[in-house]
C-alpha cells in the first residue's frame, strides 16, 4: 500500500491507534490505480486472514493477470573464489 500511495495504510500517532486501524478500519482507496490492481491489494490487506492472498504467486497473478514465472534452481558453474 505504502509503495503505491506514498503513505502508510494505517498511519496514526501511536501504536494503539495503528493497531486499532489495522484491526477495524479499511485503508483509504487508491483511486489512481487500475481497478484490478486495487482489488488485488484489497485482497492482500483483508482483515480476515483466511480471506487474504495466500502467497506471492497468487498476488502477482491478481495484480498483473500473468502467472509468476517458476524459479529454477541455480547451479553454480564453478565454486566461489574467496576474496
mmCIF file of C-alpha atoms in Angstrom:
data_model
loop_
_atom_site.group_PDB
_atom_site.id
_atom_site.type_symbol
_atom_site.label_atom_id
_atom_site.label_comp_id
_atom_site.label_asym_id
_atom_site.label_seq_id
_atom_site.Cartn_x
_atom_site.Cartn_y
_atom_site.Cartn_z
ATOM 1 C CA UNK A 1 0.000 0.000 0.000
ATOM 2 C CA UNK A 2 2.683 2.450 1.039
ATOM 3 C CA UNK A 3 4.778 1.790 -2.080
ATOM 4 C CA UNK A 4 1.774 2.569 -4.276
ATOM 5 C CA UNK A 5 0.433 5.532 -2.307
ATOM 6 C CA UNK A 6 3.445 7.148 -0.648
ATOM 7 C CA UNK A 7 1.885 6.843 2.798
ATOM 8 C CA UNK A 8 1.212 4.062 5.312
ATOM 9 C CA UNK A 9 -2.125 2.277 5.038
ATOM 10 C CA UNK A 10 -2.758 2.775 8.742
ATOM 11 C CA UNK A 11 -0.850 5.841 9.833
ATOM 12 C CA UNK A 12 -1.505 7.170 13.335
ATOM 13 C CA UNK A 13 0.294 8.951 16.150
ATOM 14 C CA UNK A 14 0.740 5.929 18.400
ATOM 15 C CA UNK A 15 0.919 2.161 18.454
ATOM 16 C CA UNK A 16 -2.573 1.724 19.937
ATOM 17 C CA UNK A 17 -4.113 3.846 17.177
ATOM 18 C CA UNK A 18 -2.259 1.906 14.470
ATOM 19 C CA UNK A 19 -3.371 -1.429 15.928
ATOM 20 C CA UNK A 20 -6.973 -0.202 16.105
ATOM 21 C CA UNK A 21 -6.877 0.857 12.445
ATOM 22 C CA UNK A 22 -5.263 -2.395 11.308
ATOM 23 C CA UNK A 23 -7.973 -4.416 13.039
ATOM 24 C CA UNK A 24 -11.070 -2.289 12.370
ATOM 25 C CA UNK A 25 -10.548 0.298 9.614
ATOM 26 C CA UNK A 26 -10.223 -0.224 5.858
ATOM 27 C CA UNK A 27 -7.392 1.712 4.200
ATOM 28 C CA UNK A 28 -8.274 4.697 2.044
ATOM 29 C CA UNK A 29 -8.967 3.574 -1.549
ATOM 30 C CA UNK A 30 -6.212 4.272 -4.041
ATOM 31 C CA UNK A 31 -8.353 5.605 -6.855
ATOM 32 C CA UNK A 32 -5.357 6.309 -9.102
ATOM 33 C CA UNK A 33 -4.749 2.563 -9.506
ATOM 34 C CA UNK A 34 -6.390 0.392 -12.142
ATOM 35 C CA UNK A 35 -9.416 -1.343 -10.573
ATOM 36 C CA UNK A 36 -7.834 -4.819 -10.871
ATOM 37 C CA UNK A 37 -4.693 -3.666 -9.034
ATOM 38 C CA UNK A 38 -6.732 -2.066 -6.246
ATOM 39 C CA UNK A 39 -8.827 -5.243 -5.933
ATOM 40 C CA UNK A 40 -5.663 -7.346 -5.629
ATOM 41 C CA UNK A 41 -4.265 -5.006 -2.993
ATOM 42 C CA UNK A 42 -7.537 -5.112 -1.039
ATOM 43 C CA UNK A 43 -7.402 -8.909 -1.146
ATOM 44 C CA UNK A 44 -3.856 -8.827 0.247
ATOM 45 C CA UNK A 45 -4.943 -6.466 3.056
ATOM 46 C CA UNK A 46 -8.116 -8.355 4.037
ATOM 47 C CA UNK A 47 -8.907 -8.216 7.757
ATOM 48 C CA UNK A 48 -9.750 -11.927 7.896
ATOM 49 C CA UNK A 49 -6.519 -13.913 7.360
ATOM 50 C CA UNK A 50 -8.494 -16.680 5.637
ATOM 51 C CA UNK A 51 -9.592 -14.133 3.006
ATOM 52 C CA UNK A 52 -6.087 -12.773 2.286
ATOM 53 C CA UNK A 53 -3.967 -13.572 -0.724
ATOM 54 C CA UNK A 54 -2.309 -16.889 0.218
ATOM 55 C CA UNK A 55 1.093 -16.316 -1.400
ATOM 56 C CA UNK A 56 3.129 -14.004 -3.606
ATOM 57 C CA UNK A 57 2.453 -16.045 -6.757
ATOM 58 C CA UNK A 58 -1.299 -15.535 -6.314
ATOM 59 C CA UNK A 59 -0.795 -11.847 -5.551
ATOM 60 C CA UNK A 60 1.248 -11.352 -8.724
ATOM 61 C CA UNK A 61 -1.423 -13.140 -10.762
ATOM 62 C CA UNK A 62 -4.112 -10.880 -9.257
ATOM 63 C CA UNK A 63 -2.101 -7.695 -9.804
ATOM 64 C CA UNK A 64 -0.839 -8.388 -13.309
ATOM 65 C CA UNK A 65 -3.038 -11.124 -14.770
ATOM 66 C CA UNK A 66 0.132 -13.090 -15.518
ATOM 67 C CA UNK A 67 1.393 -16.076 -13.507
ATOM 68 C CA UNK A 68 4.702 -15.673 -11.723
ATOM 69 C CA UNK A 69 7.450 -17.412 -13.685
ATOM 70 C CA UNK A 70 8.783 -20.525 -11.946
ATOM 71 C CA UNK A 71 12.144 -20.166 -10.288
ATOM 72 C CA UNK A 72 14.677 -22.778 -11.309
ATOM 73 C CA UNK A 73 17.443 -23.927 -9.045
ATOM 74 C CA UNK A 74 20.627 -22.080 -9.755
ATOM 75 C CA UNK A 75 23.641 -24.324 -10.048
ATOM 76 C CA UNK A 76 26.961 -22.527 -9.908
ATOM 77 C CA UNK A 77 29.279 -23.422 -12.786
ATOM 78 C CA UNK A 78 32.345 -23.201 -10.555
ATOM 79 C CA UNK A 79 32.990 -22.913 -6.825
ATOM 80 C CA UNK A 80 33.119 -19.387 -5.486
ATOM 81 C CA UNK A 81 36.590 -17.932 -5.142
ATOM 82 C CA UNK A 82 37.332 -16.316 -1.776
ATOM 83 C CA UNK A 83 38.206 -12.625 -1.929
#
